[in-house]
Every structure is written in structure tokens, then in C-alpha cells.
N, CA, C and O atoms as a DFTB+ gen file, in Angstrom:
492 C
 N C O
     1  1       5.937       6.742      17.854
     2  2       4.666       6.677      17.160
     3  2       4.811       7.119      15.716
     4  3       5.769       7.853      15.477
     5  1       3.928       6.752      14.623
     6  2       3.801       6.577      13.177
     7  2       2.434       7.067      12.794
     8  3       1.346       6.491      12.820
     9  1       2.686       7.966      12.526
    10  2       1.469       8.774      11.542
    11  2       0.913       8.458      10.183
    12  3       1.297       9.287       9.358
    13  1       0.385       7.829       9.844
    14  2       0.376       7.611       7.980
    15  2      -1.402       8.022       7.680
    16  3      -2.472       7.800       8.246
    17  1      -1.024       8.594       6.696
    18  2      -2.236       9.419       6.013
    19  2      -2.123       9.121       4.435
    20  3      -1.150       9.380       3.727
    21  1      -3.047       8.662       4.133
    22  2      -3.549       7.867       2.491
    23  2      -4.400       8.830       1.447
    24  3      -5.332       9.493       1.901
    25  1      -4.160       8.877       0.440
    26  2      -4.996       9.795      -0.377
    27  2      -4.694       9.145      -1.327
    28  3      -3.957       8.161      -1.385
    29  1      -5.426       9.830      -2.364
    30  2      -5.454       9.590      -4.396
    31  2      -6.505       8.483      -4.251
    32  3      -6.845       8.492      -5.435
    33  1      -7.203       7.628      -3.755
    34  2      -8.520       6.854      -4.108
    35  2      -9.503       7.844      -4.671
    36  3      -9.716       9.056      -4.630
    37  1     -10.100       6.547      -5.321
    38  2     -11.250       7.203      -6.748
    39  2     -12.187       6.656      -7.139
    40  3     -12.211       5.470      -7.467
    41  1     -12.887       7.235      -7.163
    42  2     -13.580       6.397      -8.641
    43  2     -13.232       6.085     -10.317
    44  3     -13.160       7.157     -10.917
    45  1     -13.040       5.096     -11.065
    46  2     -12.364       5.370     -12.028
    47  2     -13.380       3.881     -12.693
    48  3     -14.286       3.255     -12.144
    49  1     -12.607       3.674     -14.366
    50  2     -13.048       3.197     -14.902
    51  2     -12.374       1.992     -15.509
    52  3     -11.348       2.475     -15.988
    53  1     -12.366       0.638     -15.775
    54  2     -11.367      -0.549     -15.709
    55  2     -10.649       0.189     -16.999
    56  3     -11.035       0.850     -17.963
    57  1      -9.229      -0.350     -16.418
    58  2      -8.131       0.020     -17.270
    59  2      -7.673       1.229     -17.669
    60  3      -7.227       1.446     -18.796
    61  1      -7.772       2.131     -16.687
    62  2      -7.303       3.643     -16.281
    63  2      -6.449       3.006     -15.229
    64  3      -6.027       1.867     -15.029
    65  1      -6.349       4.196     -14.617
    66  2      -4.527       4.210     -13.740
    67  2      -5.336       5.240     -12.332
    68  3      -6.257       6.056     -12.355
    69  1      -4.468       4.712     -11.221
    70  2      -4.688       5.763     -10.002
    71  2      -2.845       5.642      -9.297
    72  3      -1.898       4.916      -9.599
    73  1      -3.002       6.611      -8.398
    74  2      -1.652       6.591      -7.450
    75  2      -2.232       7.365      -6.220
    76  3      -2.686       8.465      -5.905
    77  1      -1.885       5.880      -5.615
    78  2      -1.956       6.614      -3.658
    79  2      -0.573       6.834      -3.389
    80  3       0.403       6.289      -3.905
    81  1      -0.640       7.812      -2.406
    82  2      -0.150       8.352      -1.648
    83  2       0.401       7.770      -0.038
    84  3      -0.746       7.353       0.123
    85  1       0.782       7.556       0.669
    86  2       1.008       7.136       2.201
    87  2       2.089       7.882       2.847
    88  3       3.253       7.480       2.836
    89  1       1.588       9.322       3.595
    90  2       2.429      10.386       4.067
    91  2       2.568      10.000       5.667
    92  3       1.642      10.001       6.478
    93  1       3.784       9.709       5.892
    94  2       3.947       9.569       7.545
    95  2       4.658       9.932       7.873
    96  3       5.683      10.049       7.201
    97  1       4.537      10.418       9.361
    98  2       4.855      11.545      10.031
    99  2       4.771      10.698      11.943
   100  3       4.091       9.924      12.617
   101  1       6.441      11.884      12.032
   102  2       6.872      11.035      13.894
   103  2       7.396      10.124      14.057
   104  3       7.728       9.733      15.176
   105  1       7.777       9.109      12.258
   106  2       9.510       8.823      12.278
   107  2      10.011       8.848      10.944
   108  3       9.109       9.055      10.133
   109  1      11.185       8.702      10.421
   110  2      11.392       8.770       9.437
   111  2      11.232       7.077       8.958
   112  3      11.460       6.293       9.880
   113  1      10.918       6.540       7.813
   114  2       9.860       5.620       7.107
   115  2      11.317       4.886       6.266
   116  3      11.133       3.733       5.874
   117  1      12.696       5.498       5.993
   118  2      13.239       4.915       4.930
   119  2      13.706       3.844       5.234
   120  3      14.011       2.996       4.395
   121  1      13.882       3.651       6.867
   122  2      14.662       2.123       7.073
   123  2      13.693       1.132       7.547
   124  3      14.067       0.048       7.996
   125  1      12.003       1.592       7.432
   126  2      11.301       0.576       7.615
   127  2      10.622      -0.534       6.655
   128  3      10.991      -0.354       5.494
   129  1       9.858      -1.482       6.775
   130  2       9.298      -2.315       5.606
   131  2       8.213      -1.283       5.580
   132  3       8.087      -0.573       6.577
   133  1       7.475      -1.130       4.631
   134  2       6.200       0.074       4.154
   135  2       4.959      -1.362       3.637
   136  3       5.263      -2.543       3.470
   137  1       4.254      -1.039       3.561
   138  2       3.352      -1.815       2.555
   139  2       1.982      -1.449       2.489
   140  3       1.444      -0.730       3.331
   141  1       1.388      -1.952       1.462
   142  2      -0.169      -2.047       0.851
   143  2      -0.418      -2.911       0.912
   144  3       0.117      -3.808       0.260
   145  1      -1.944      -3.179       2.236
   146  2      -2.905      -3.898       2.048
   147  2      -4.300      -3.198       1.652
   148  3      -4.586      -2.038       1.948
   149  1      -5.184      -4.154       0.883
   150  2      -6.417      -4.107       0.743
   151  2      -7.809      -4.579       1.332
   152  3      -7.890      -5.750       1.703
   153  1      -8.859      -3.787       1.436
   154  2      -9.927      -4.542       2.451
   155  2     -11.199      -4.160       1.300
   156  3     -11.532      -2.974       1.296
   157  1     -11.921      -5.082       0.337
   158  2     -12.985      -5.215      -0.183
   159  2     -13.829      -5.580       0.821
   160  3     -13.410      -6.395       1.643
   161  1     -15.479      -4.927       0.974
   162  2     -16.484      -5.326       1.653
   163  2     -16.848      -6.728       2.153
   164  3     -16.972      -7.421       1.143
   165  1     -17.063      -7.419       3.185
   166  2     -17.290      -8.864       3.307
   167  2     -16.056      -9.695       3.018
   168  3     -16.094     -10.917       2.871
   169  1     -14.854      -8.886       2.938
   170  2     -13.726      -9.887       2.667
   171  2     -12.569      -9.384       3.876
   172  3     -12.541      -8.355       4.552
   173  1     -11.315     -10.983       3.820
   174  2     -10.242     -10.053       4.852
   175  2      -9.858      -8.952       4.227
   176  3     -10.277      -8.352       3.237
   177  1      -8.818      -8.755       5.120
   178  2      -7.790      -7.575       4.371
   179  2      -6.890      -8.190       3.741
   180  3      -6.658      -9.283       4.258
   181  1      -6.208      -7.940       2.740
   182  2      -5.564      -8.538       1.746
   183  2      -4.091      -7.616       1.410
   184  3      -3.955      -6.423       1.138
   185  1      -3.115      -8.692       1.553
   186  2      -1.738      -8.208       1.162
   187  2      -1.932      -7.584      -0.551
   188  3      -2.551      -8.166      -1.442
   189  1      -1.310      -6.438      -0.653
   190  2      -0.780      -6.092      -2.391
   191  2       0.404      -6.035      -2.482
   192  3       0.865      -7.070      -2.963
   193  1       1.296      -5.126      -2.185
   194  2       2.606      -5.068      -2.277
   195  2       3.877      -4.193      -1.155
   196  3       3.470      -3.070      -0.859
   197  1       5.007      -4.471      -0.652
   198  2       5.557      -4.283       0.551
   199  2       7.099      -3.892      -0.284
   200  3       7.310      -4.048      -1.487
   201  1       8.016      -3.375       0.696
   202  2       9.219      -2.734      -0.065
   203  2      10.410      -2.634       1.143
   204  3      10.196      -1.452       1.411
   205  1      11.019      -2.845       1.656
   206  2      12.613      -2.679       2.258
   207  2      13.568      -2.570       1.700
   208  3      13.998      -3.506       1.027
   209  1      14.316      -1.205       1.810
   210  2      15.064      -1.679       1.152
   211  2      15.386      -2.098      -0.458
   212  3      14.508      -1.501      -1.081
   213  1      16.150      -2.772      -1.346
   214  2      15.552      -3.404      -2.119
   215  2      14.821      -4.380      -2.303
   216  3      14.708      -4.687      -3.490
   217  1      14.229      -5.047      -1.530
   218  2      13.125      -6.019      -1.616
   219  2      11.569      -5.186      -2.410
   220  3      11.221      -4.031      -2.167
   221  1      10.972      -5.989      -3.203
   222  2       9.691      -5.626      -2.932
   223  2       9.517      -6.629      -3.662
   224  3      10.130      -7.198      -4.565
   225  1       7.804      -6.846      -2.669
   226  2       7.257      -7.885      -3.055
   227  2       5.698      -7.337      -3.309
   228  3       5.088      -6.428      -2.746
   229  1       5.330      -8.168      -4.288
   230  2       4.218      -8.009      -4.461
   231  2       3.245      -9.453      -4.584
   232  3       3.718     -10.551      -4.877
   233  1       1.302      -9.103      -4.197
   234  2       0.788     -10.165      -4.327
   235  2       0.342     -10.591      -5.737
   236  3      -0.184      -9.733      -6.446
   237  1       0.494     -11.747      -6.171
   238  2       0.469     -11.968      -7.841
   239  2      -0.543     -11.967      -8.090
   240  3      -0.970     -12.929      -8.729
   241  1      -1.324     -11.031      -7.761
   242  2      -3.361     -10.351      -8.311
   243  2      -2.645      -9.363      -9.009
   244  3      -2.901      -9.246     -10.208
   245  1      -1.603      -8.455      -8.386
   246  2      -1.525      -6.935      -9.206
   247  2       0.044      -6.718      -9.322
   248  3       0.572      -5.623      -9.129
   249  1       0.905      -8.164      -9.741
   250  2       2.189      -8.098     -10.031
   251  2       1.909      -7.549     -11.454
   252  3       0.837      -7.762     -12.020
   253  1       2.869      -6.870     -11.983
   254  2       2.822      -6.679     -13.126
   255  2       2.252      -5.250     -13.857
   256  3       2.708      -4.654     -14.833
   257  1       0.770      -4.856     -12.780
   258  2       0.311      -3.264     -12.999
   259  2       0.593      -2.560     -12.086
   260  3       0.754      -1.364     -12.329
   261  1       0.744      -3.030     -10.776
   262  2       0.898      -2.295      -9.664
   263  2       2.460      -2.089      -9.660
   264  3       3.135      -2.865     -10.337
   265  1       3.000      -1.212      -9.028
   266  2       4.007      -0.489      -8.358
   267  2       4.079       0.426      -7.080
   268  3       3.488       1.485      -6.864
   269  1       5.227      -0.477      -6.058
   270  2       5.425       0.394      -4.791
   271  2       6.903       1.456      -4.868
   272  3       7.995       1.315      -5.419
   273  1       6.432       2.303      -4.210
   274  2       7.774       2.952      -4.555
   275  2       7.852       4.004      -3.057
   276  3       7.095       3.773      -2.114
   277  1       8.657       4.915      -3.029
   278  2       8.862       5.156      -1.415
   279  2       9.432       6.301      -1.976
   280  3      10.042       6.008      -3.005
   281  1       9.487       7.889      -1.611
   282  2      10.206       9.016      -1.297
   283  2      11.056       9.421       0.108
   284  3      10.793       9.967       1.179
   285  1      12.101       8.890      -0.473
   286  2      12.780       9.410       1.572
   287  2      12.400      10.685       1.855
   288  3      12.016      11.159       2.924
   289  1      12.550      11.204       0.764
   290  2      13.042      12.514       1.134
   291  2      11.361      13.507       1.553
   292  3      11.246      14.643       2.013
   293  1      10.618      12.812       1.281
   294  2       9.172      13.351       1.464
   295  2       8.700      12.263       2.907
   296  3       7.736      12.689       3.543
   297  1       9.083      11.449       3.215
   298  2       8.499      10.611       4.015
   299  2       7.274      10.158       3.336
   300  3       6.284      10.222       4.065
   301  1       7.036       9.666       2.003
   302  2       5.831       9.109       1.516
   303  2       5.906       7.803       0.606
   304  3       6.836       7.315      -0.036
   305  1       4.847       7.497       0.753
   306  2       4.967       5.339       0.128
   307  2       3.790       5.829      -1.016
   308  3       2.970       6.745      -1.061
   309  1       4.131       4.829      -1.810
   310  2       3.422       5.428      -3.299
   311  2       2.758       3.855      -3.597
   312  3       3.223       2.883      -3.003
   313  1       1.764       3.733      -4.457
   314  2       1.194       2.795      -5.253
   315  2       0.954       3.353      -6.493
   316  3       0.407       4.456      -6.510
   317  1       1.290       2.747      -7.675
   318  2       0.956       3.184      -8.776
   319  2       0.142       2.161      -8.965
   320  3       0.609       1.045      -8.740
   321  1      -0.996       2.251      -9.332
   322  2      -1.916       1.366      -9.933
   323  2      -2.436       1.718     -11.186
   324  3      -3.118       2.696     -11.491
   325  1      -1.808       0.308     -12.227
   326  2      -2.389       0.731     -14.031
   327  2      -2.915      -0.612     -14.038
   328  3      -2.506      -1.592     -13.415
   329  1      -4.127      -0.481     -15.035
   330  2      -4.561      -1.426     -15.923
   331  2      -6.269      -1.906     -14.604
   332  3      -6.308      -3.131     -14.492
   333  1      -6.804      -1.587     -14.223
   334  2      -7.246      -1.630     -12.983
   335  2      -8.572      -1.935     -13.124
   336  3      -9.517      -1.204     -13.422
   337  1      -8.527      -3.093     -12.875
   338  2     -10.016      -4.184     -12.601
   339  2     -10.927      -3.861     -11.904
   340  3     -10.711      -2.847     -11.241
   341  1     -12.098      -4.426     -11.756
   342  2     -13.160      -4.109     -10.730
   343  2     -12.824      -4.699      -9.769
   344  3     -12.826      -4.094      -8.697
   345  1     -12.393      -6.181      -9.828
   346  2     -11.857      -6.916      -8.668
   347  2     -10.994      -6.018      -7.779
   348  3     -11.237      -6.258      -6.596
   349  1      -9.959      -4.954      -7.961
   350  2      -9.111      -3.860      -7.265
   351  2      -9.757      -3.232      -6.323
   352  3      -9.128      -2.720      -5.397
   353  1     -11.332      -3.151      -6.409
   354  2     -12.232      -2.484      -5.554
   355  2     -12.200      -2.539      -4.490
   356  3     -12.895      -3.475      -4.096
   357  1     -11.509      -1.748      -3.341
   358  2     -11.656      -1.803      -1.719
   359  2     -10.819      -0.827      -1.229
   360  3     -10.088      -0.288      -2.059
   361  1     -10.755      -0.504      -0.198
   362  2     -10.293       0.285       0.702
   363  2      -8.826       0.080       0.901
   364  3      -8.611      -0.879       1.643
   365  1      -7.794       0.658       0.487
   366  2      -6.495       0.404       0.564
   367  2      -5.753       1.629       1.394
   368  3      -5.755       2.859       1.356
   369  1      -5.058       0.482       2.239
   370  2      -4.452       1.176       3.717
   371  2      -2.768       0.976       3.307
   372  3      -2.284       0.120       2.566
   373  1      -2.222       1.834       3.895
   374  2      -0.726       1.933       3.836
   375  2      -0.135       1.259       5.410
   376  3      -0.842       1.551       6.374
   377  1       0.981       0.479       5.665
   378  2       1.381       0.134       7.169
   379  2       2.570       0.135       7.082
   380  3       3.161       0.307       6.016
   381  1       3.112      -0.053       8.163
   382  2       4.216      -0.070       8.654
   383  2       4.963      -0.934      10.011
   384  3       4.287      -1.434      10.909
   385  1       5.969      -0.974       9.976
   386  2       6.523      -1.139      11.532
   387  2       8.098      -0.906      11.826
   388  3       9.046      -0.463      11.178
   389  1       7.920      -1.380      13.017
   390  2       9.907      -0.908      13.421
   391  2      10.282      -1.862      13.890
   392  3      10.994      -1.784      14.891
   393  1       9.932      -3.138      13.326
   394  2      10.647      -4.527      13.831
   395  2      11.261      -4.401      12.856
   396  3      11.113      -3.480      12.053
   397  1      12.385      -5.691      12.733
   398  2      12.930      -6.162      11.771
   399  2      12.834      -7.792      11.566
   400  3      12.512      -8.577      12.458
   401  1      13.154      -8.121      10.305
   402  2      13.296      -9.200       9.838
   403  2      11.843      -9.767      10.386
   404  3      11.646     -10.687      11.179
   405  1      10.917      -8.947       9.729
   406  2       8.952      -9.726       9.918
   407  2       8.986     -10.038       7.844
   408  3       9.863      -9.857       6.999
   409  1       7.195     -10.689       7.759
   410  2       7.443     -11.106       7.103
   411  2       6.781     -10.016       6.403
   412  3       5.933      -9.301       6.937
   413  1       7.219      -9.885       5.085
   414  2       6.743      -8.618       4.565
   415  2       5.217      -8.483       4.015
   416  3       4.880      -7.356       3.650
   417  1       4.156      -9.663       3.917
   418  2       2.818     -10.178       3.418
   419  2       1.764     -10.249       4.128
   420  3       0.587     -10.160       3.776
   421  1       2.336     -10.458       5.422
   422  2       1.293     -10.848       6.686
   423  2       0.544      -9.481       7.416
   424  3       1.277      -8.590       7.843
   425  1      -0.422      -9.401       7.495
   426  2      -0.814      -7.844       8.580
   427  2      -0.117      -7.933       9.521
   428  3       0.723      -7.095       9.851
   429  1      -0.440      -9.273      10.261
   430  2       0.603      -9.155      11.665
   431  2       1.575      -8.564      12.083
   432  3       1.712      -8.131      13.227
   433  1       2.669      -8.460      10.813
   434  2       3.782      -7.996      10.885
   435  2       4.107      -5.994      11.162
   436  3       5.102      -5.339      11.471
   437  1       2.434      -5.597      10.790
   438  2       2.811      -4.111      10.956
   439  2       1.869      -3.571      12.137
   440  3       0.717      -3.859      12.465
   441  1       2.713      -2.772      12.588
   442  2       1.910      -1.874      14.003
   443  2       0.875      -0.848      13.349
   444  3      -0.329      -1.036      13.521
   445  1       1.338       0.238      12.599
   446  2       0.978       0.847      12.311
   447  2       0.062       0.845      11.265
   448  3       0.106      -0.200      10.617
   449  1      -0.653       1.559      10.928
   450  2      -2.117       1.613       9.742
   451  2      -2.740       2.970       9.550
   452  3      -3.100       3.731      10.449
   453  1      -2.809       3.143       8.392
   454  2      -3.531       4.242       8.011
   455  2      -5.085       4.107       7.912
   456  3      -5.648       3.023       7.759
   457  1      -5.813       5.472       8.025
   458  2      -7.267       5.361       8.052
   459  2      -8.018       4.334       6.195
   460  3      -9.097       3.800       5.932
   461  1      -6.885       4.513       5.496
   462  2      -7.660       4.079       4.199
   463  2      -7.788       5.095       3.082
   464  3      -7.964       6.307       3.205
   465  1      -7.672       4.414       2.015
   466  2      -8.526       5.819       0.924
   467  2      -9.214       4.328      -0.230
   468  3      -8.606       3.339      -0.642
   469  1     -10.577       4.727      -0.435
   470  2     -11.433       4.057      -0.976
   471  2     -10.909       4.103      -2.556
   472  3     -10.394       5.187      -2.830
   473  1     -10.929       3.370      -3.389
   474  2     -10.781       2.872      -4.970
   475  2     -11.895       1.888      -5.382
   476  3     -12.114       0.759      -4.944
   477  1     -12.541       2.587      -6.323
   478  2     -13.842       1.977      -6.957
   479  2     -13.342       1.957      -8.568
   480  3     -12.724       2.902      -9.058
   481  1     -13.663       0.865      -9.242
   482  2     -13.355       0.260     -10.490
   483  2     -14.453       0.188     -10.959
   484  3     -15.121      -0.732     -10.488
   485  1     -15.103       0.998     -11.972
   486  2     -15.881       0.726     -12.346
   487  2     -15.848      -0.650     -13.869
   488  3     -14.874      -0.442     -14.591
   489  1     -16.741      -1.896     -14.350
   490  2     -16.521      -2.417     -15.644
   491  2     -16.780      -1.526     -16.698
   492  3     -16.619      -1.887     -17.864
């Protein structure tokens, strides 16, 4: 089992900067795929960006401001988010899994999910 716990969501103002957090706990996280999806109100949940390894991919809404990054040594998955739209607005969850070779974009692909931490953009 996979523990992940999300923090640093905010309220903020377009084109300021935030960084979540994704702390998990009950396995170690460095040899898994990690990723950020997003869930705005009335919409799916939405791929942002995923990491193995050296892979990372990101979705081309927030290539370019966003950044994933991973601490082994803390067991924690990071988002840096700069330059930050109103469109960014929703509930962003951290996941995981212990398959291999899934696809790194799809929800399907992860077991695990964190409760969320809310990000509001203000214009």
C-alpha cells in the first residue's frame, strides 16, 4: 500500500508561482512512475505532468511553466508551477503505481491517489 499526501495549494494571483508537494509513505516512490493530474469543477480529471526515471512528460497546457521533480531521499513528488493562469484552477492530485511499462498520461495507469490540494488563480 501507498500513502500520498498533497499540500502547497492556494490561492494566488495570474502569473505568480506555487509548489505542491506529494509525500508518500509504505513504499519507497523512486522506482515508480509519479504524476500530476488535475480535476477543475464540471470537468474530467486531466493529465499535467508524470516522471520515471528520466522520462518526464508533460501535458502541453503547462509545458514550459510547470515542473515535476521527485526527492528520493524524502519520498516526495514536487510541481513547480510559474506563470499561472486562471485556466490552472482545480484540484490537483499526485498518483502513482507499481506496474511497469503503463502509459505515463492516462489515470488508468495509477492505483494510487492522493486526497488533492485545491489551486485557485485568480485574473
Amino acid at each position: 500500500q501507498v500513502q500520498l499526501v498533497e499540500t502547497g495549494g492556494g490561492s494566488v494571483q495570474a502569473g505568480r508561482s506555487l509548489r505542491l508537494s506529494c509525500a508518500a509513505s509504505g513504499r519507497t516512490i523512486y522506482i515508480h512512475p509519479m504524476a500530476w493530474f488535475r480535476q477543475a469543477p464540471g470537468k474530467e480529471r486531466e493529465f499535467v505532468a508524470a516522471q520515471i526515471g528520466g522520462v518526464t512528460n508533460y501535458a502541453d497546457s503547462v509545458r514550459g511553466r510547470f515542473t515535476i521533480s521527485r526527492d528520493n531521499a524524502k519520498n516526495t513528488l514536487y510541481l513547480q508551477m510559474d506563470k499561472l493562469k486562471p485556466d490552472d484552477t482545480a484540484a490537483y492530485h499526485c498518483a502513482t503505481t507499481t506496474r511497469v511499462g503503463v502509459p505515463l498520461g492516462t489515470a488508468s495507469s495509477y492505483a494510487y491517489w492522493g486526497q488533492g490540494t485545491q489551486v485557485t488563480v485568480s485574473a
